[in-house]
GROMACS .gro file of C-alpha atoms in nm:
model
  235
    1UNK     CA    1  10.447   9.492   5.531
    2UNK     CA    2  10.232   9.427   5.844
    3UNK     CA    3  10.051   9.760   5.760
    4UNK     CA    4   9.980   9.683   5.364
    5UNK     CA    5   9.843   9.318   5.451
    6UNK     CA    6   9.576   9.495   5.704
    7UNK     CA    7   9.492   9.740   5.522
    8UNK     CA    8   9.418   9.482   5.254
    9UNK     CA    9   9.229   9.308   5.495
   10UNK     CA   10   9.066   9.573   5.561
   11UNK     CA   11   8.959   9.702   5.198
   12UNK     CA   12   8.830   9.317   5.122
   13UNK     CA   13   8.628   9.349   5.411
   14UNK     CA   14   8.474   9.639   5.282
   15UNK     CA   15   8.409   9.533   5.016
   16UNK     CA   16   8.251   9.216   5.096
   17UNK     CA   17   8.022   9.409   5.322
   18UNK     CA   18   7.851   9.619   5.038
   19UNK     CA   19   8.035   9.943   5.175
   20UNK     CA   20   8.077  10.024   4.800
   21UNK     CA   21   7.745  10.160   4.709
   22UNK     CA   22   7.782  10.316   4.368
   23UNK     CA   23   7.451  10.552   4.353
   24UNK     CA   24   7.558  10.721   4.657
   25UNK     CA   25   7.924  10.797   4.584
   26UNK     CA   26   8.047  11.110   4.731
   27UNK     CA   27   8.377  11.120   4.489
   28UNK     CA   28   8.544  11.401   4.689
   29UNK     CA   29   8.519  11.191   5.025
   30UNK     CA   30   8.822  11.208   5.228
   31UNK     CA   31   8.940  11.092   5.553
   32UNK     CA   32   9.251  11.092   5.807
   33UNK     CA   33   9.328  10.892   6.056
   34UNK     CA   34   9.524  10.926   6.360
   35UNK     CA   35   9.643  10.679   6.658
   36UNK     CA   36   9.869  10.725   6.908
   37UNK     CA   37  10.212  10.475   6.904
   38UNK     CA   38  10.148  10.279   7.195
   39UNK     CA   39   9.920  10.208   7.504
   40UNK     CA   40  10.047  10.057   7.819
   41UNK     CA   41   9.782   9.820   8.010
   42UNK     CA   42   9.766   9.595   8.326
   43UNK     CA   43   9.622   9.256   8.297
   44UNK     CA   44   9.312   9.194   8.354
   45UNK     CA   45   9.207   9.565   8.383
   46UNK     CA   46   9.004   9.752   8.107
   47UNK     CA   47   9.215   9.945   7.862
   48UNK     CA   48   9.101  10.203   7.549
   49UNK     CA   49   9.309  10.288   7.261
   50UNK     CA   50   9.259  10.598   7.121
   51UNK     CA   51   9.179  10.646   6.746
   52UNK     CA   52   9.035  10.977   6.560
   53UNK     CA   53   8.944  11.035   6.274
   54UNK     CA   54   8.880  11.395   6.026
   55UNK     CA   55   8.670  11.372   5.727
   56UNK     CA   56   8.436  11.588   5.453
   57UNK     CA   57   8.244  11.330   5.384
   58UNK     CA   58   7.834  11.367   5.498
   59UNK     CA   59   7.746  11.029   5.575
   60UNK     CA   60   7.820  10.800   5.872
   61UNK     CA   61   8.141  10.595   5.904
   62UNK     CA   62   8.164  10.220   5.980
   63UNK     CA   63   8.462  10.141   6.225
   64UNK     CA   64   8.709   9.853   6.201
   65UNK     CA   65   8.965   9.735   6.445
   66UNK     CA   66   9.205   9.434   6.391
   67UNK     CA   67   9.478   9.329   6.546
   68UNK     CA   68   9.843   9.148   6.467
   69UNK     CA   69  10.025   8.954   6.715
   70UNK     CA   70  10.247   8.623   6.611
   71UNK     CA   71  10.202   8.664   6.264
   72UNK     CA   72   9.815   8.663   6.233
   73UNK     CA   73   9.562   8.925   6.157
   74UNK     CA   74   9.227   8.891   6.360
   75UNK     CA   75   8.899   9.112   6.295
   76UNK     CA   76   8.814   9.196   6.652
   77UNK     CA   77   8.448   9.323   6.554
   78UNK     CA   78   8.140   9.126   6.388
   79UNK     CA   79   8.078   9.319   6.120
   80UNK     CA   80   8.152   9.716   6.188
   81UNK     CA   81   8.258   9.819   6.563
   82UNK     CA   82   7.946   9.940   6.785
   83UNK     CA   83   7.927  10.067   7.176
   84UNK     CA   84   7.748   9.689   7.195
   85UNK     CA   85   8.016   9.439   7.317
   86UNK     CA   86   8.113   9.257   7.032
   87UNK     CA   87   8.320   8.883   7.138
   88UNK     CA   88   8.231   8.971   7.450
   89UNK     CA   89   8.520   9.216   7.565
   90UNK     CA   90   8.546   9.490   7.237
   91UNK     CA   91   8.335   9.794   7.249
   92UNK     CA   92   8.379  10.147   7.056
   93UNK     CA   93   8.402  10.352   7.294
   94UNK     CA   94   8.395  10.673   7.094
   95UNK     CA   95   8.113  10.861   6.910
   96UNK     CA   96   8.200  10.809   6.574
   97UNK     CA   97   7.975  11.065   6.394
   98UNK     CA   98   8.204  11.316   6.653
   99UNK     CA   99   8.530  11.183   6.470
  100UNK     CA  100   8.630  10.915   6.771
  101UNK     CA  101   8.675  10.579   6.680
  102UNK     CA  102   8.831  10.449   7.030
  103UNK     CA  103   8.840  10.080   7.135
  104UNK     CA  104   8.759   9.999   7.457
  105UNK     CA  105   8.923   9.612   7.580
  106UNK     CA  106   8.784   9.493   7.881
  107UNK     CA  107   8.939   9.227   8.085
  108UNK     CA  108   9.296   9.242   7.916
  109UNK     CA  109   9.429   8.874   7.866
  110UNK     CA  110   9.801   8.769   7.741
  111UNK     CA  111   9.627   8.718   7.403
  112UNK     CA  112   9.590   9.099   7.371
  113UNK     CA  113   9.906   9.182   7.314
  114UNK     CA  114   9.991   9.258   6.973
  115UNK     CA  115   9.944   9.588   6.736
  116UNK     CA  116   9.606   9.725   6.682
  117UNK     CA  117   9.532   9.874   6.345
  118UNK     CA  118   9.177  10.182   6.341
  119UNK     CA  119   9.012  10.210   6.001
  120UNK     CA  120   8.753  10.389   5.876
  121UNK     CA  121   8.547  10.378   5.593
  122UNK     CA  122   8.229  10.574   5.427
  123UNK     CA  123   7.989  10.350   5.232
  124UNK     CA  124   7.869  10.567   5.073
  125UNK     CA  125   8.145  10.666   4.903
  126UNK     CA  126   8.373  10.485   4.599
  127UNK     CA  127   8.685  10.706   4.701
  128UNK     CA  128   8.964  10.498   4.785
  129UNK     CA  129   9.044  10.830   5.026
  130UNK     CA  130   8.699  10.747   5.216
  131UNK     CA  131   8.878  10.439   5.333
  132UNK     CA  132   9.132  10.512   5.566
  133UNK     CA  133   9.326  10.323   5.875
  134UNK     CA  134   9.594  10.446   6.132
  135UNK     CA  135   9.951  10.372   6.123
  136UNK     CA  136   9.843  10.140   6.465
  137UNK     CA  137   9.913  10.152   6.807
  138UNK     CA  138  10.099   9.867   7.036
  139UNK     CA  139   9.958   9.727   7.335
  140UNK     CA  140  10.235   9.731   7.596
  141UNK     CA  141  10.151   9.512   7.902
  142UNK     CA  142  10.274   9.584   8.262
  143UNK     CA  143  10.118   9.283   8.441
  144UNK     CA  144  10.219   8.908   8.486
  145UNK     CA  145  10.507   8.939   8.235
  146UNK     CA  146  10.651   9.254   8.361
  147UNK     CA  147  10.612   9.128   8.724
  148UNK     CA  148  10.790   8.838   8.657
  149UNK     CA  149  11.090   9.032   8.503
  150UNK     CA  150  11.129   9.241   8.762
  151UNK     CA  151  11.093   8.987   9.013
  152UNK     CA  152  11.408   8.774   8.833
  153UNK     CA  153  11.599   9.077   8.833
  154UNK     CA  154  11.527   9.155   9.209
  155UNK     CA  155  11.656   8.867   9.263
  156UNK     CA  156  11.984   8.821   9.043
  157UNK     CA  157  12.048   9.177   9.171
  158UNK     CA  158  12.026   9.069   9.555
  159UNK     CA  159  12.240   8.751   9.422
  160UNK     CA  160  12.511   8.977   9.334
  161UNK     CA  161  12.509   9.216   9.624
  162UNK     CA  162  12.509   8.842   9.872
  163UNK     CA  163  12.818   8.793   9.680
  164UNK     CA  164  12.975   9.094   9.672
  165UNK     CA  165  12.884   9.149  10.024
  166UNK     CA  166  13.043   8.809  10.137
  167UNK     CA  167  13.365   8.833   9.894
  168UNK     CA  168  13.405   9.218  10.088
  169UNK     CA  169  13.395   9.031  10.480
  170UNK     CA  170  13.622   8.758  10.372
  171UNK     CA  171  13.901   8.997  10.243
  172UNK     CA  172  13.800   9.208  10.558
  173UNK     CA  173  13.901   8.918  10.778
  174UNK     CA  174  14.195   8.837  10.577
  175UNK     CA  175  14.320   9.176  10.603
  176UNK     CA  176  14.266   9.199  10.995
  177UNK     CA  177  14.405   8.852  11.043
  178UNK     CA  178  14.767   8.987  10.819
  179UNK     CA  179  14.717   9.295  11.052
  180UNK     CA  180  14.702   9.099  11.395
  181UNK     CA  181  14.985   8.878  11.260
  182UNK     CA  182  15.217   9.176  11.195
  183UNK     CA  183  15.176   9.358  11.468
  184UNK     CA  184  15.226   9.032  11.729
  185UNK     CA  185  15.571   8.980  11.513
  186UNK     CA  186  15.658   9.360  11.533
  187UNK     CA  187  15.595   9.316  11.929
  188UNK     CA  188  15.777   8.958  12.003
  189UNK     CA  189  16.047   9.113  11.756
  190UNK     CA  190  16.075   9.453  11.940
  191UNK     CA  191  16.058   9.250  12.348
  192UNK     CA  192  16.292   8.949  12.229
  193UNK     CA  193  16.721   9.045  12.290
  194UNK     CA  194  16.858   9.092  11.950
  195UNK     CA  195  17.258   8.935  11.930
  196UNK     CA  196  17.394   9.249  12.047
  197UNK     CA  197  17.199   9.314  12.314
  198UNK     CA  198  17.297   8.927  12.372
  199UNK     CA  199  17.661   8.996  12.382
  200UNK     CA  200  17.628   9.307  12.595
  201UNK     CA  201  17.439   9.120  12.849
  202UNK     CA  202  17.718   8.851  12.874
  203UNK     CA  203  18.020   9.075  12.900
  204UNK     CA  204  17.867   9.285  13.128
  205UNK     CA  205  17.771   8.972  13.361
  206UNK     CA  206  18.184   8.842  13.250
  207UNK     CA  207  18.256   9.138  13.424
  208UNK     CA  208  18.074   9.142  13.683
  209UNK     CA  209  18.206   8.769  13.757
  210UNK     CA  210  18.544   8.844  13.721
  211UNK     CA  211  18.485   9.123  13.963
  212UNK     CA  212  18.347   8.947  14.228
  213UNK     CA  213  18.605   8.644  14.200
  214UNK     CA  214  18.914   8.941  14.225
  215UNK     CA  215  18.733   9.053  14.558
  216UNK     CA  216  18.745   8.755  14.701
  217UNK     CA  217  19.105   8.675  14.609
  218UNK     CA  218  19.221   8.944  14.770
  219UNK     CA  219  19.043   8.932  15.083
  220UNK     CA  220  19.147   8.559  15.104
  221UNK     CA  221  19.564   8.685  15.059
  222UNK     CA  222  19.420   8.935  15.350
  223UNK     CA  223  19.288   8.710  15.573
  224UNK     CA  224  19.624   8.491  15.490
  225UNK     CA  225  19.866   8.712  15.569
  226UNK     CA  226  19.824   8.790  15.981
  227UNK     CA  227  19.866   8.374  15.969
  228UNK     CA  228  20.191   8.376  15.777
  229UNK     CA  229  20.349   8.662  16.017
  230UNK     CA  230  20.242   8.418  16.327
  231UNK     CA  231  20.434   8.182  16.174
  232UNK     CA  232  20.722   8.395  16.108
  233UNK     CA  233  20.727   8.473  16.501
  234UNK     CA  234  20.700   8.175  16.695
  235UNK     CA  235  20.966   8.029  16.453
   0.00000   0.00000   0.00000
């Protein structure tokens, strides 16, 4: 659609610009042209777009460039597209009696960006095949905008790894903490007397008790006894 409407554009203009001269017609006139898909360019920096261009036809071409971006068609040259700057910033850059139809951009600004259409006519000629344009190349920028991009995700990438990175020490200390914990109740369980050991203790000191009280029963009823024969005698 975008394509049809410029090259209507581009006929009209033609037309307008007596490029239709009847006397001089050169029926047989043909031409083809070619344009690469798309251009990358950095703002503010110069930038050419290719465009070329094979014909049979004997006289010289004019050269059109126009451009779409939101919706509108623009005419970037006064008139047909010379090496002299025309707006200030367009220049053909090619030779275009050598078949090279290139537009050179200087100073690339954010209102470059759009789809650039190449056509080329002979004036000579009433051939609709003398009036040709290229299926149009895109101007893709890598300045401001693609900066800026990058730079947001840069930074919602180092957001992420921040969180990630902080989520990873918390369930590091977590897991050391439960670590710590089990090992000082594996230790206080393992030095603390379980029941039996409990029991054992106390029988063993029962025993030990009950020993030493037995002893010294018996050496009392010893040290008794000598006393009792006394007795025994003097009575």
């Amino acid at each position: 659609m975008e394509l049809m409407r410029v090259t209507q554009v581009f006929l009209l203009y033609l037309q307008a610009s007596n490029f239709y001269i009847a006397g001089f017609a050169a029926k047989d006139c043909t031409v083809t042209v070619n344009q690469e898909p798309f251009i990358e360019g950095h703002l503010t920096n110069n930038v050419t777009i290719n465009c070329t261009f094979i014909s049979n036809c004997v006289d010289t071409p004019s050269v059109l460039w126009f451009r779409i971006n939101s919706n509108r068609t623009t005419n970037l040259c006064s008139g047909a597209c010379s090496s002299t700057p025309s707006n200030g910033r367009f220049i053909l850059a090619g030779a275009s009696s050598g078949g090279n139809a290139a537009l050179r951009i200087q100073q690339l600004t954010q209102a470059d960006n759009g789809m650039y259409y190449c056509g080329v006519g002979f004036q000579k000629s009433t051939s609709i095949k003398s009036k040709q344009m290229g299926n149009g190349t895109m101007l893709v920028f890598k300045g401001s905008t693609d900066t800026g991009s990058n730079e947001l995700l840069e930074s919602t990438l180092l957001v992420i790894l921040t969180l990630y990175t902080i989520c990873i020490t918390i369930l590091l200390v977590q897991t050391i903490r439960l670590m710590q914990k089990a090992n000082s109740n594996h230790n206080h369980s393992r030095n603390s007397p379980n029941e039996e050991q409990k029991s054992r203790a106390f029988k063993e000191l029962a025993q030990e008790f009950n020993k030493k009280y037995s002893n010294k029963n018996q050496e009392a009823e010893e040290e008794a006894q000598p006393h009792n024969d006394r007795i025994y005698q003097n009575a």
